[in-house]
Amino acid sequence: TALSSHCLSCLQPTCFGYPLSTFFIIINEFCERFSYYGMRAVLVLYFKYFLQWDDNLSTAIYHTFVALCYLTPILGALIADSWLGKFKTIVSLSIVYTIGQAVMSVSSVNDLTDHNLDGSPDNVSVHIALSMTGLILIALGTGGIKPCVSAFGGDQFEDDQEKQRTRFFSIFYLSINAGSLLSTIITPLLRAQECGINSKQRCYPLAFGVPAALMAVSLVVFITGSRMYKKVNPQGNIMIQVSKCIGFAIKNRFQHRSKEFPKREHWLDWASEKYDKRLIAQIKMVLKVLFLYIPLPMFWALFDQQGSRWTLQATTMDGDFYLILFPSCINLQQTVNPILIIVMVPVVDAVVYPLIKKCKINFTPLRKITVGMFLASLAFVAAALVQVQIDKTLPVFPAAGQSQIKIINLGTDGATVQFGHLQNVAVKPMESTGYMTFETSQLQSLKVTSGNKTKNEVINLPGENRHTLGVKNNAIDIVAILLFDNVTSKPEEGNNLIRFINNFPGTINVTMGDTSFGTLMPLSASNYKLFPGGRSDNITTTTNSAYCSVTSKAFGFGSAYTIVLNECMGKTLNLMYSEDIPPNTVHMAWQIPQYFILTCAEVVFSVTGLEFSYAQAPSNMKAVLQAGWLLTVAVGNIIVLIVAGASKLSEQWAEYVLFAALLLVVCIIFAVMAYFYTYTDPNEIEAQLDEEEKEQVKKVEYVYENQAEAVSQM
């Protein structure tokens, strides 16, 4: 049967020297990754804005889900290697995966529980239950098939097609990032649409529904190529055998620990009394590789912070690329990496590696992985340098026991404000100051002088807040309005906060873009409202007798402005801008070096890891070793959660440096481990074991024949 299976594989149709079946696998992977990353691109937004969870809970559930996606490969590998085989495992769990994506799409339908038609779900628990069910099914599906698909692709090649198999893993990784790139561009755009039966909402059903449809396409494509696949039958419940063998070896060694028992070459050899030589040799190969995997989670602990720490870093940066605006740094963060991957995988594979080979440098897989870890550490050093520059531009908010006040002079006369016995501040007409910081306990009164008028005010500030003092010398008296600025941080995702002060003599209605600020009384202020960053909008005011408008200035990213509406001259508004929070000034382009370095690290680390895991695994344990590789990603996500919760560092740049230092130390440890690692050829070892078994059979047959001949002579 083994021979016939081999002959059937010889008849496999090929394309450009590759088995045609591998193209179905690559298309399947592209669609599956589109489905996974597309759903994940809007998942945190769904948690925060639809389920109304806070940032901490949303982040915790998100990382828990990602960790679970990389823990379930162990289950998928067990099912594939010991029961269903890779093909049936992929089909079965893809069905589970598709159902999970469909459940997620249904969970986000606002009208499902919006019985009173007020635009928000009446029973959030139903949506949470459906969401968690969908995410568990997705984690089971994507994790379960993850170790099987790449290993199944490797199975399609013959032993003499090592070059094609190496190139396949590069193309396979390229398809992953192509799916990721398209999905992270498309699904946020789908979410931004408005949809709903009774009331309009952000279109999460479409943003989750399209990935569900792509997962169904992935399943259909994979099944279509069924007759072309080379399918390796499962070898029995190999993990139970492995566990029992290891357990017996440890137990047997413990029972024979006295000096009268001679030492054996390897501690697993103590299982030789019960288990055959082949199984012991295969377990030795697997354990050698798994031991090497111990330091690897630290790489993923850094790599996966692209979606958290680096995204938060981007929220404090300028996203104006002139031709393209990135008002949401999430879109930029999730597209830069796959774009660089798509460009760099073929460049590294076709140019860099051959060039290194021509220089007669033996760039082994473990050396590639070591270089990848070093580059990731270097990327975080670059991120720390960028963070230092950002920190210089961030606004300083009042600490406990402090208050901040800025002054806007709304009149045509100069004004002077005396804050108790602390400070005198002069403000020119139609100008404003920056925020000044005072000890709240010492700030009990202020005196405003403008022209020949003076006004004394007693104030009682709550502390740890910002305030704006508007002063105006009118014909009768000095008017002083003290506004509470309820802004304690930069707006998220590069958005801008805008509010208006009515400096007209009468009541007006104010609109900016499509957003109405309502009716403002004279010398009153609106609340802040959120606007997308990187653009300008049309500002209009209406009264009973007049309509005025003007196009605002471009507010940049992450800013807050108080806009004073002064007067209407020929239907054109006269405005004064007072900057409450300055726009981001460090450009997002400064993040490109750290993304580039980290992408270089990913190319030499992750692609090599997939190939190395396959090449060093025995024929019946390839999916198990792939699962071990993917398990390092799960542990890496757990490390992020632990460090984020336990870190006492107040400065973000210091945390970046900490992670870089930790990975550098781990990199050195791994380099030492790799130096002493001896590469093995599982096929050669298994062929040698086959020969030994054949020789053993011949000896048994020879002894049996001699015994039979002796009996016949008697």
XYZ file of C-alpha atoms in Angstrom:
714
model
C 0.000 0.000 0.000
C 2.875 2.360 0.714
C 4.259 1.656 -2.761
C 0.918 2.219 -4.448
C 0.464 5.459 -2.513
C 3.883 6.571 -3.703
C 3.044 5.731 -7.308
C -0.219 7.627 -7.093
C 1.716 10.651 -5.854
C 3.999 10.333 -8.872
C 0.959 10.797 -11.084
C -0.065 14.029 -9.384
C -0.623 16.857 -11.913
C 1.980 19.590 -11.651
C 2.187 23.288 -12.520
C 5.571 25.059 -12.816
C 7.146 22.049 -11.138
C 4.810 22.195 -8.117
C 2.009 19.718 -7.379
C -1.236 21.290 -8.576
C -2.832 20.400 -5.232
C -0.653 22.987 -3.468
C -2.382 25.823 -5.332
C -5.723 24.815 -3.809
C -4.044 24.844 -0.398
C -2.577 28.322 -0.965
C -5.948 29.734 -2.127
C -7.597 28.093 0.873
C -5.072 29.733 3.202
C -5.538 33.147 1.561
C -9.331 33.030 2.101
C -9.018 31.693 5.650
C -6.539 34.400 6.645
C -8.779 37.055 5.059
C -11.593 35.701 7.224
C -9.546 35.634 10.440
C -7.721 38.958 10.162
C -10.789 40.704 8.731
C -12.831 39.718 11.768
C -9.986 40.582 14.138
C -9.459 44.034 12.561
C -12.762 45.316 13.993
C -13.063 43.024 17.020
C -11.815 45.488 19.648
C -14.033 48.215 18.160
C -16.983 45.827 18.392
C -16.222 45.129 22.048
C -15.823 48.801 22.896
C -18.557 50.496 20.882
C -21.200 47.789 20.420
C -20.922 45.711 23.602
C -19.934 48.890 25.528
C -16.964 47.314 27.295
C -14.193 49.542 28.623
C -10.682 49.598 27.159
C -9.176 47.226 29.715
C -11.833 44.534 29.353
C -11.836 44.853 25.552
C -8.048 44.463 25.440
C -8.044 41.536 27.877
C -10.722 39.594 25.970
C -8.983 40.366 22.668
C -5.596 38.997 23.813
C -7.272 36.022 25.498
C -8.987 35.192 22.199
C -5.691 35.478 20.280
C -3.929 33.266 22.845
C -6.735 30.696 22.566
C -6.365 30.690 18.766
C -2.774 29.577 19.252
C -3.470 27.062 22.030
C -6.062 25.026 20.093
C -3.515 23.894 17.458
C -2.486 21.219 19.965
C -6.005 19.781 19.769
C -6.022 20.004 15.975
C -2.677 18.238 15.753
C -3.878 15.427 18.029
C -7.004 14.908 15.949
C -5.053 14.989 12.676
C -2.135 12.763 13.641
C -4.038 10.173 15.641
C -7.605 10.013 14.339
C -8.938 11.806 11.244
C -5.793 12.665 9.316
C -4.933 16.173 8.127
C -7.463 16.365 5.277
C -10.550 15.349 7.271
C -9.431 17.479 10.231
C -9.144 20.570 8.031
C -12.583 19.963 6.494
C -14.326 19.222 9.819
C -12.868 22.143 11.752
C -13.357 24.517 8.804
C -17.078 23.797 9.071
C -16.912 24.695 12.786
C -14.925 27.804 11.857
C -17.514 28.923 9.270
C -20.360 28.459 11.757
C -18.434 30.552 14.317
C -17.972 33.411 11.850
C -21.684 33.285 10.970
C -22.615 33.396 14.681
C -20.357 36.447 15.154
C -22.119 38.179 12.269
C -25.548 37.431 13.779
C -24.393 38.584 17.236
C -23.654 42.043 15.849
C -27.140 42.614 14.418
C -28.451 45.500 16.481
C -32.088 44.842 15.577
C -31.911 41.365 17.108
C -32.871 42.716 20.551
C -33.710 46.360 19.803
C -37.410 45.966 20.560
C -38.041 49.611 21.474
C -36.282 50.822 18.296
C -34.041 53.287 20.159
C -30.918 52.324 18.202
C -29.212 50.238 20.907
C -29.707 46.574 21.897
C -32.141 46.047 24.777
C -30.552 42.785 25.914
C -26.766 43.032 25.598
C -26.375 39.656 27.331
C -27.774 37.903 24.262
C -25.193 39.593 22.029
C -22.392 38.806 24.491
C -23.435 35.128 24.664
C -23.563 34.834 20.878
C -20.232 36.669 20.516
C -18.441 34.437 23.007
C -19.929 31.322 21.361
C -18.789 32.543 17.954
C -15.289 33.402 19.192
C -14.866 30.002 20.860
C -15.910 28.235 17.634
C -13.559 30.471 15.614
C -10.670 29.812 18.007
C -11.319 26.075 17.796
C -11.556 26.215 13.997
C -8.652 28.513 13.139
C -6.400 26.978 15.768
C -7.374 23.413 14.912
C -6.575 23.708 11.220
C -3.489 25.891 11.677
C -0.914 23.108 12.248
C -2.558 20.905 9.631
C -2.705 23.165 6.571
C 1.002 24.002 6.288
C 2.018 20.421 7.132
C -0.569 19.086 4.643
C 0.966 21.339 2.003
C 4.406 19.958 2.812
C 3.055 16.410 2.400
C 2.302 17.104 -1.269
C 6.013 17.152 -2.171
C 8.343 14.230 -2.752
C 11.630 13.781 -0.905
C 13.600 15.046 -3.917
C 11.557 18.301 -4.083
C 13.198 20.037 -1.144
C 13.772 23.272 -3.123
C 10.115 23.429 -4.233
C 8.924 22.677 -0.705
C 11.068 25.515 0.699
C 9.652 27.885 -1.905
C 6.129 26.633 -1.105
C 6.465 27.689 2.535
C 7.499 31.194 1.399
C 4.518 31.416 -0.993
C 2.282 30.000 1.727
C 3.398 32.755 4.123
C 2.936 35.300 1.350
C -0.689 34.202 0.906
C -1.261 34.658 4.643
C -0.155 38.275 4.464
C -1.984 38.968 1.202
C -5.227 37.861 2.869
C -4.364 39.882 5.952
C -3.618 43.014 3.921
C -6.840 43.003 1.909
C -9.042 42.143 4.876
C -7.607 44.833 7.151
C -8.277 47.435 4.469
C -11.750 46.201 3.492
C -13.422 45.243 6.790
C -12.861 48.612 8.565
C -14.430 50.259 5.510
C -17.378 47.859 5.744
C -17.759 48.646 9.454
C -17.791 52.379 8.669
C -20.971 51.940 6.596
C -24.369 52.412 8.232
C -26.921 49.614 8.124
C -29.886 48.331 10.093
C -33.564 47.515 9.711
C -35.166 49.796 12.283
C -32.248 52.091 13.096
C -28.899 52.770 11.482
C -25.709 51.554 13.137
C -22.095 50.878 12.344
C -22.295 47.904 10.002
C -20.667 45.182 12.100
C -22.936 42.504 10.513
C -21.335 43.259 7.140
C -17.819 43.569 8.609
C -18.215 40.109 10.191
C -20.408 38.690 7.409
C -17.864 39.133 4.587
C -15.152 37.199 6.534
C -17.776 34.482 7.180
C -18.458 34.289 3.435
C -14.706 34.088 2.676
C -14.377 31.219 5.165
C -17.144 29.367 3.322
C -15.280 29.983 0.031
C -12.092 28.680 1.666
C -13.857 25.456 2.628
C -15.326 24.951 -0.867
C -11.956 25.558 -2.583
C -10.184 23.101 -0.291
C -12.753 20.360 -0.870
C -12.611 20.973 -4.652
C -8.992 19.826 -4.753
C -9.738 16.651 -2.805
C -8.924 14.152 -5.573
C -5.523 15.714 -6.250
C -4.228 15.599 -2.687
C -1.609 13.221 -1.438
C -3.170 12.116 1.858
C -1.038 10.548 4.566
C -3.064 8.260 6.804
C -3.012 8.950 10.567
C -0.491 6.846 12.448
C -2.621 6.080 15.508
C -2.919 7.969 18.762
C 0.692 9.027 18.657
C 0.518 11.599 21.475
C -0.744 8.992 23.956
C 2.068 6.678 22.878
C 4.579 9.501 23.256
C 3.267 10.434 26.712
C 3.329 6.812 27.875
C 6.821 6.280 26.496
C 8.198 9.395 28.221
C 6.411 8.485 31.456
C 7.776 4.933 31.395
C 11.333 6.190 30.681
C 11.206 8.561 33.676
C 9.683 5.893 35.934
C 12.164 3.235 34.837
C 15.119 5.576 35.321
C 13.891 6.508 38.804
C 13.566 2.827 39.755
C 17.102 2.077 38.506
C 18.951 5.096 39.840
C 21.571 3.223 41.871
C 25.178 3.002 40.619
C 24.926 -0.725 39.899
C 22.840 0.060 36.802
C 24.953 1.395 33.919
C 24.117 4.770 32.429
C 22.452 4.913 29.039
C 23.253 7.244 26.160
C 19.954 9.161 26.469
C 17.408 9.219 29.285
C 14.693 8.112 26.817
C 16.647 4.892 26.252
C 15.294 3.750 29.624
C 12.026 3.076 27.765
C 13.661 0.481 25.496
C 12.447 -2.409 27.691
C 8.851 -1.691 26.661
C 8.860 0.507 23.541
C 10.440 -0.076 20.155
C 13.528 1.713 18.937
C 11.677 3.615 16.190
C 9.261 5.380 18.565
C 12.082 6.305 20.946
C 14.137 7.762 18.077
C 11.149 9.770 16.823
C 10.446 11.189 20.292
C 14.112 12.175 20.631
C 13.840 14.174 17.401
C 10.677 15.952 18.550
C 11.996 16.756 22.032
C 15.199 18.198 20.547
C 13.166 20.699 18.557
C 10.674 21.443 21.359
C 13.572 22.222 23.675
C 14.746 24.812 21.142
C 11.258 26.369 21.177
C 11.465 27.337 24.872
C 12.972 30.833 24.286
C 10.836 31.643 21.208
C 7.658 33.042 22.886
C 9.545 36.220 23.777
C 9.760 37.064 20.059
C 5.971 36.875 19.749
C 5.561 38.911 22.937
C 7.208 41.766 21.063
C 5.765 41.051 17.636
C 2.105 41.021 18.734
C 2.447 44.451 20.349
C 1.986 45.905 16.878
C -1.732 45.601 17.555
C -1.622 47.172 21.003
C 1.348 49.291 22.114
C 2.406 50.429 18.658
C -1.174 51.244 17.731
C -1.491 53.372 20.867
C 1.789 55.035 19.954
C 0.356 55.912 16.537
C -2.627 57.658 18.156
C -0.240 60.389 19.311
C 1.291 60.903 15.858
C 0.514 62.900 12.725
C -1.134 60.686 10.086
C -1.168 63.131 7.179
C 0.586 61.462 4.248
C -0.713 64.148 1.862
C -2.072 61.712 -0.732
C -3.601 59.440 1.910
C -4.954 60.319 5.333
C -4.937 57.813 8.167
C -7.501 59.229 10.594
C -7.551 55.825 12.240
C -4.118 54.557 13.122
C -5.597 51.054 13.304
C -5.866 50.992 9.515
C -2.249 52.108 9.121
C -0.899 49.705 11.715
C -2.655 46.682 10.265
C -1.721 47.374 6.650
C 1.952 48.355 6.899
C 3.149 44.944 8.080
C 1.437 42.800 5.404
C 2.453 45.264 2.664
C 6.087 44.973 3.725
C 5.749 41.173 4.009
C 4.378 40.875 0.467
C 7.303 42.929 -0.828
C 10.041 41.399 1.292
C 9.312 37.652 1.229
C 10.141 37.299 -2.494
C 13.057 39.753 -2.190
C 14.611 37.855 0.708
C 13.912 34.485 -0.897
C 15.167 35.348 -4.402
C 17.871 37.939 -3.686
C 19.094 38.076 -0.078
C 19.476 34.351 0.639
C 21.225 33.570 -2.698
C 23.542 36.543 -2.117
C 24.428 35.283 1.355
C 25.060 31.835 -0.134
C 27.378 33.316 -2.769
C 29.346 34.951 0.046
C 29.881 31.390 1.336
C 28.046 32.092 4.601
C 26.245 29.062 5.988
C 22.975 30.779 6.918
C 21.298 27.813 8.620
C 17.635 27.908 9.741
C 18.591 28.379 13.397
C 20.899 31.253 12.494
C 18.032 32.847 10.587
C 15.792 32.533 13.659
C 18.531 34.056 15.846
C 18.889 37.013 13.461
C 15.095 37.431 13.501
C 15.078 37.702 17.297
C 17.905 40.250 17.250
C 16.098 42.364 14.636
C 12.876 42.334 16.679
C 14.834 43.607 19.674
C 16.303 46.332 17.467
C 12.800 47.285 16.269
C 11.748 47.981 19.854
C 14.803 50.157 20.376
C 13.633 52.156 17.340
C 10.128 52.337 18.848
C 11.609 53.632 22.112
C 13.506 56.396 20.275
C 10.291 57.453 18.513
C 8.427 57.393 21.840
C 10.992 59.701 23.428
C 10.330 62.262 20.680
C 6.548 61.861 21.083
C 6.766 62.352 24.854
C 8.365 65.747 24.287
C 5.237 66.902 22.423
C 2.500 65.456 24.668
C 0.442 67.918 26.754
C 0.953 67.930 30.517
C -2.287 67.543 32.434
C -2.742 68.646 36.062
C -1.734 66.205 38.760
C -3.580 65.648 42.023
C -3.883 68.926 43.945
C -3.312 70.995 40.826
C -5.525 72.962 38.412
C -4.826 74.409 34.995
C -6.375 77.594 33.567
C -6.063 79.250 30.176
C -7.428 82.706 29.319
C -9.287 83.763 26.164
C -9.782 87.512 25.688
C -13.123 87.835 23.861
C -13.095 91.644 23.811
C -11.422 94.381 21.789
C -9.495 95.743 24.793
C -6.435 94.250 26.405
C -7.012 92.438 29.700
C -4.966 91.502 32.760
C -5.883 88.658 35.097
C -4.396 88.390 38.585
C -4.667 84.909 40.142
C -4.841 85.647 43.874
C -1.362 86.533 45.044
C 0.282 84.182 42.572
C 0.578 85.628 39.095
C -0.495 88.486 36.783
C -1.164 87.576 33.152
C -1.753 90.091 30.350
C -3.766 89.010 27.284
C -4.060 90.986 24.066
C -7.468 91.504 22.365
C -8.804 88.414 20.583
C -5.937 86.220 21.764
C -5.518 83.402 24.240
C -2.835 82.018 26.525
C -1.684 78.488 27.035
C -2.641 76.485 30.118
C -1.054 77.647 33.366
C -0.663 75.285 36.292
C -1.509 76.291 39.895
C -1.802 74.582 43.231
C -5.569 74.334 43.699
C -5.412 75.183 47.402
C -3.717 78.540 46.631
C -6.119 79.496 43.834
C -9.153 80.958 45.611
C -9.779 84.216 43.720
C -8.960 86.218 40.611
C -9.118 89.857 39.529
C -9.791 90.863 35.914
C -8.781 94.326 34.679
C -9.665 95.640 31.211
C -9.724 99.284 30.162
C -10.795 101.262 33.244
C -12.893 98.434 34.697
C -12.043 95.820 37.282
C -13.883 92.696 38.402
C -13.125 90.416 41.355
C -14.255 86.773 41.363
C -14.145 84.119 44.084
C -13.442 80.692 42.571
C -13.560 77.181 43.978
C -11.948 74.704 41.593
C -12.307 70.916 42.091
C -8.639 70.239 41.281
C -6.962 67.831 38.855
C -8.846 69.477 35.959
C -8.442 72.038 33.199
C -10.485 75.241 32.902
C -10.867 78.066 30.376
C -11.480 81.617 31.546
C -13.214 83.792 28.955
C -13.096 87.552 29.649
C -14.749 90.425 27.774
C -14.974 94.137 28.424
C -18.351 95.204 27.063
C -19.932 98.632 27.291
C -21.389 98.009 30.761
C -19.196 95.621 32.673
C -16.453 92.979 32.461
C -17.881 89.550 31.793
C -15.870 86.557 33.035
C -17.001 83.000 32.195
C -15.180 80.014 33.694
C -15.559 76.867 31.581
C -14.814 73.337 32.725
C -12.619 71.567 30.133
C -13.470 67.916 30.648
C -10.571 66.656 28.499
C -7.898 64.678 30.323
C -6.102 62.986 27.432
C -5.496 63.231 23.724
C -8.474 62.096 21.616
C -8.238 58.449 20.542
C -7.502 57.189 17.028
C -6.214 60.588 15.848
C -9.641 62.228 16.172
C -10.164 65.891 17.122
C -12.347 67.528 19.765
C -14.074 70.792 18.823
C -16.246 73.181 20.821
C -17.549 76.704 20.178
C -17.929 79.920 22.193
C -20.651 82.289 20.976
C -19.183 85.809 20.921
C -22.145 87.159 18.938
C -24.468 89.654 20.666
C -27.431 87.320 20.117
C -28.406 83.631 20.107
C -27.148 81.468 17.208
C -27.366 77.880 15.916
C -24.019 76.289 15.105
C -23.252 73.411 12.729
C -19.919 71.902 11.715
C -20.063 69.492 8.808
C -23.073 67.278 9.484
C -22.843 67.760 13.267
C -25.135 70.214 15.020
C -23.940 71.930 18.197
C -27.442 73.244 18.876
C -28.384 76.736 20.077
C -25.801 78.848 21.894
C -26.670 81.850 24.056
C -24.320 84.886 23.977
C -20.988 84.226 25.773
C -21.822 80.568 26.300
C -19.911 77.496 25.182
C -20.953 74.206 23.598
C -19.761 70.786 24.681
C -16.828 69.178 22.895
C -17.728 66.936 19.943
C -15.550 64.392 18.191
C -14.472 64.730 14.541
C -12.225 62.580 12.340
C -8.654 63.809 12.179
C -6.771 65.201 9.241
C -9.533 67.198 7.607
C -11.380 70.521 7.656
C -15.158 71.077 7.748
C -17.648 73.763 6.873
C -18.791 75.815 9.913
C -22.171 77.569 9.670
C -24.123 79.799 12.016
C -27.771 80.757 11.602
C -29.942 83.333 13.302
C -33.407 84.586 12.537
C -32.023 87.060 10.021
C -28.611 85.846 8.855
C -26.699 82.796 7.595
C -22.906 82.711 7.759
C -20.348 80.054 6.907
C -16.628 79.488 6.529
C -14.333 76.500 5.962
C -12.340 75.686 9.049
C -8.606 75.205 9.185
C -7.232 71.641 9.039
C -7.105 70.479 12.661
C -4.483 67.768 12.213
C -4.673 64.637 14.362
C -5.325 64.269 18.080
C -6.065 67.928 18.774
C -8.698 69.849 20.747
C -9.800 73.378 19.842
C -12.074 76.034 21.272
C -13.377 78.101 18.355
C -14.673 81.598 19.127
C -17.440 82.767 16.768
C -16.879 86.534 16.597
C -18.973 88.116 13.886
C -20.466 87.710 10.421
C -19.010 89.885 7.668
C -20.727 89.525 4.292
C -21.962 85.995 5.123
C -18.401 84.991 6.069
C -17.702 83.983 9.666
C -14.857 85.577 11.575
C -13.265 82.943 13.826
C -10.613 82.779 16.506
C -8.932 79.459 17.234
C -7.717 78.634 20.727
C -5.642 75.453 20.913
C -6.600 73.318 23.920
C -4.542 70.271 22.948
C -1.959 70.670 20.162
C -2.206 68.309 17.175
C 0.262 65.477 16.900
C 3.538 66.748 15.476
C 5.692 63.594 15.240
C 4.805 62.049 11.882
C 3.659 58.427 11.533
C 6.355 57.952 8.899
C 8.816 57.732 11.814
C 7.175 54.405 12.671
C 8.119 52.936 9.283
C 11.719 52.053 10.344
C 10.484 50.031 13.326
C 7.867 48.286 11.158
C 10.490 47.595 8.489
C 12.935 46.111 10.991
C 10.217 44.020 12.641
C 9.023 42.778 9.239
C 12.591 41.734 8.374
C 12.612 39.886 11.686
C 9.311 38.188 10.879
C 10.467 37.077 7.423
C 13.624 35.347 8.670
C 12.017 34.117 11.908
C 8.495 32.966 11.102
C 8.902 31.608 7.562
C 12.024 29.748 8.642
C 10.283 28.424 11.745
C 7.466 26.869 9.709
C 9.938 25.157 7.381
C 12.266 24.085 10.203
C 9.380 22.585 12.194
C 8.322 20.525 9.191
C 11.793 19.447 8.101
C 12.921 18.271 11.580
C 9.746 16.339 12.400
C 9.275 12.591 11.938
C 6.669 11.650 9.334
C 3.978 10.811 11.908
C 4.532 13.877 14.144
C 4.748 16.797 11.717
C 1.422 18.401 12.733
C 2.315 17.961 16.419
C 5.576 19.857 15.931
C 3.741 22.539 13.920
C 1.370 22.879 16.891
C 4.373 23.240 19.189
C 5.633 26.100 17.013
C 2.241 27.815 17.119
C 2.033 27.293 20.878
C 4.964 29.695 21.232
C 2.693 32.426 19.807
C 0.059 31.737 22.481
C 2.641 31.869 25.260
C 3.951 35.127 23.789
C 0.480 36.701 24.064
C 0.226 35.513 27.651
C 3.612 37.131 28.379
C 2.250 40.449 27.079
C -0.748 40.208 29.430
C 1.506 39.402 32.402
C 4.048 42.158 31.713
C 1.329 44.728 30.954
C -0.359 43.908 34.269
C 2.793 43.686 36.376
C 4.924 46.449 34.860
C 5.462 49.417 37.164
C 7.172 51.518 34.505
C 5.441 54.855 34.050
C 7.225 55.747 30.800
C 6.264 53.887 27.633
C 9.754 54.233 26.121
C 11.170 52.474 29.182
C 8.804 49.547 28.637
C 9.957 49.296 25.020
C 13.575 49.207 26.189
C 12.682 46.542 28.780
C 11.142 44.282 26.121
C 14.108 44.874 23.791
C 16.556 43.947 26.545
C 14.608 40.822 27.506
C 14.523 39.602 23.905
C 18.227 40.353 23.445
C 19.051 38.198 26.471
C 16.781 35.434 25.178
C 18.391 35.777 21.732
C 21.840 35.152 23.219
C 20.542 32.106 25.106
C 18.933 30.755 21.928
C 22.145 31.337 19.938
C 24.054 29.189 22.451
C 21.369 26.480 22.263
C 21.402 26.594 18.456
C 25.210 26.286 18.402
C 24.993 22.897 20.115
C 22.006 21.697 18.073
C 22.697 18.919 15.583
C 20.465 18.912 12.503
C 18.824 15.601 11.735
C 17.213 14.149 8.642
C 14.099 12.308 9.865
C 13.766 10.471 6.536
C 17.341 9.216 6.753
C 16.937 8.090 10.364
C 13.649 6.349 9.586
C 15.195 4.705 6.507
C 18.047 3.455 8.696
C 15.523 2.112 11.204
C 13.691 0.385 8.340
C 16.928 -1.317 7.314
C 17.621 -2.401 10.888
C 14.096 -3.777 11.191
C 14.517 -5.655 7.898
C 17.811 -7.107 9.148
C 16.122 -8.095 12.404
C 13.300 -9.779 10.483
C 15.847 -11.643 8.342
C 17.655 -12.853 11.480
C 14.372 -14.032 13.019
C 13.433 -15.778 9.772
C 16.901 -17.374 9.593
C 16.642 -18.658 13.171
C 13.108 -19.914 12.497
C 14.201 -21.707 9.306
C 17.136 -23.356 11.131
C 14.847 -24.466 13.935
C 12.324 -25.830 11.428
C 15.075 -27.709 9.571
C 16.386 -29.199 12.799
C 12.914 -30.372 13.747
C 12.387 -31.946 10.310
C 15.704 -33.842 10.602
C 14.623 -35.249 13.911
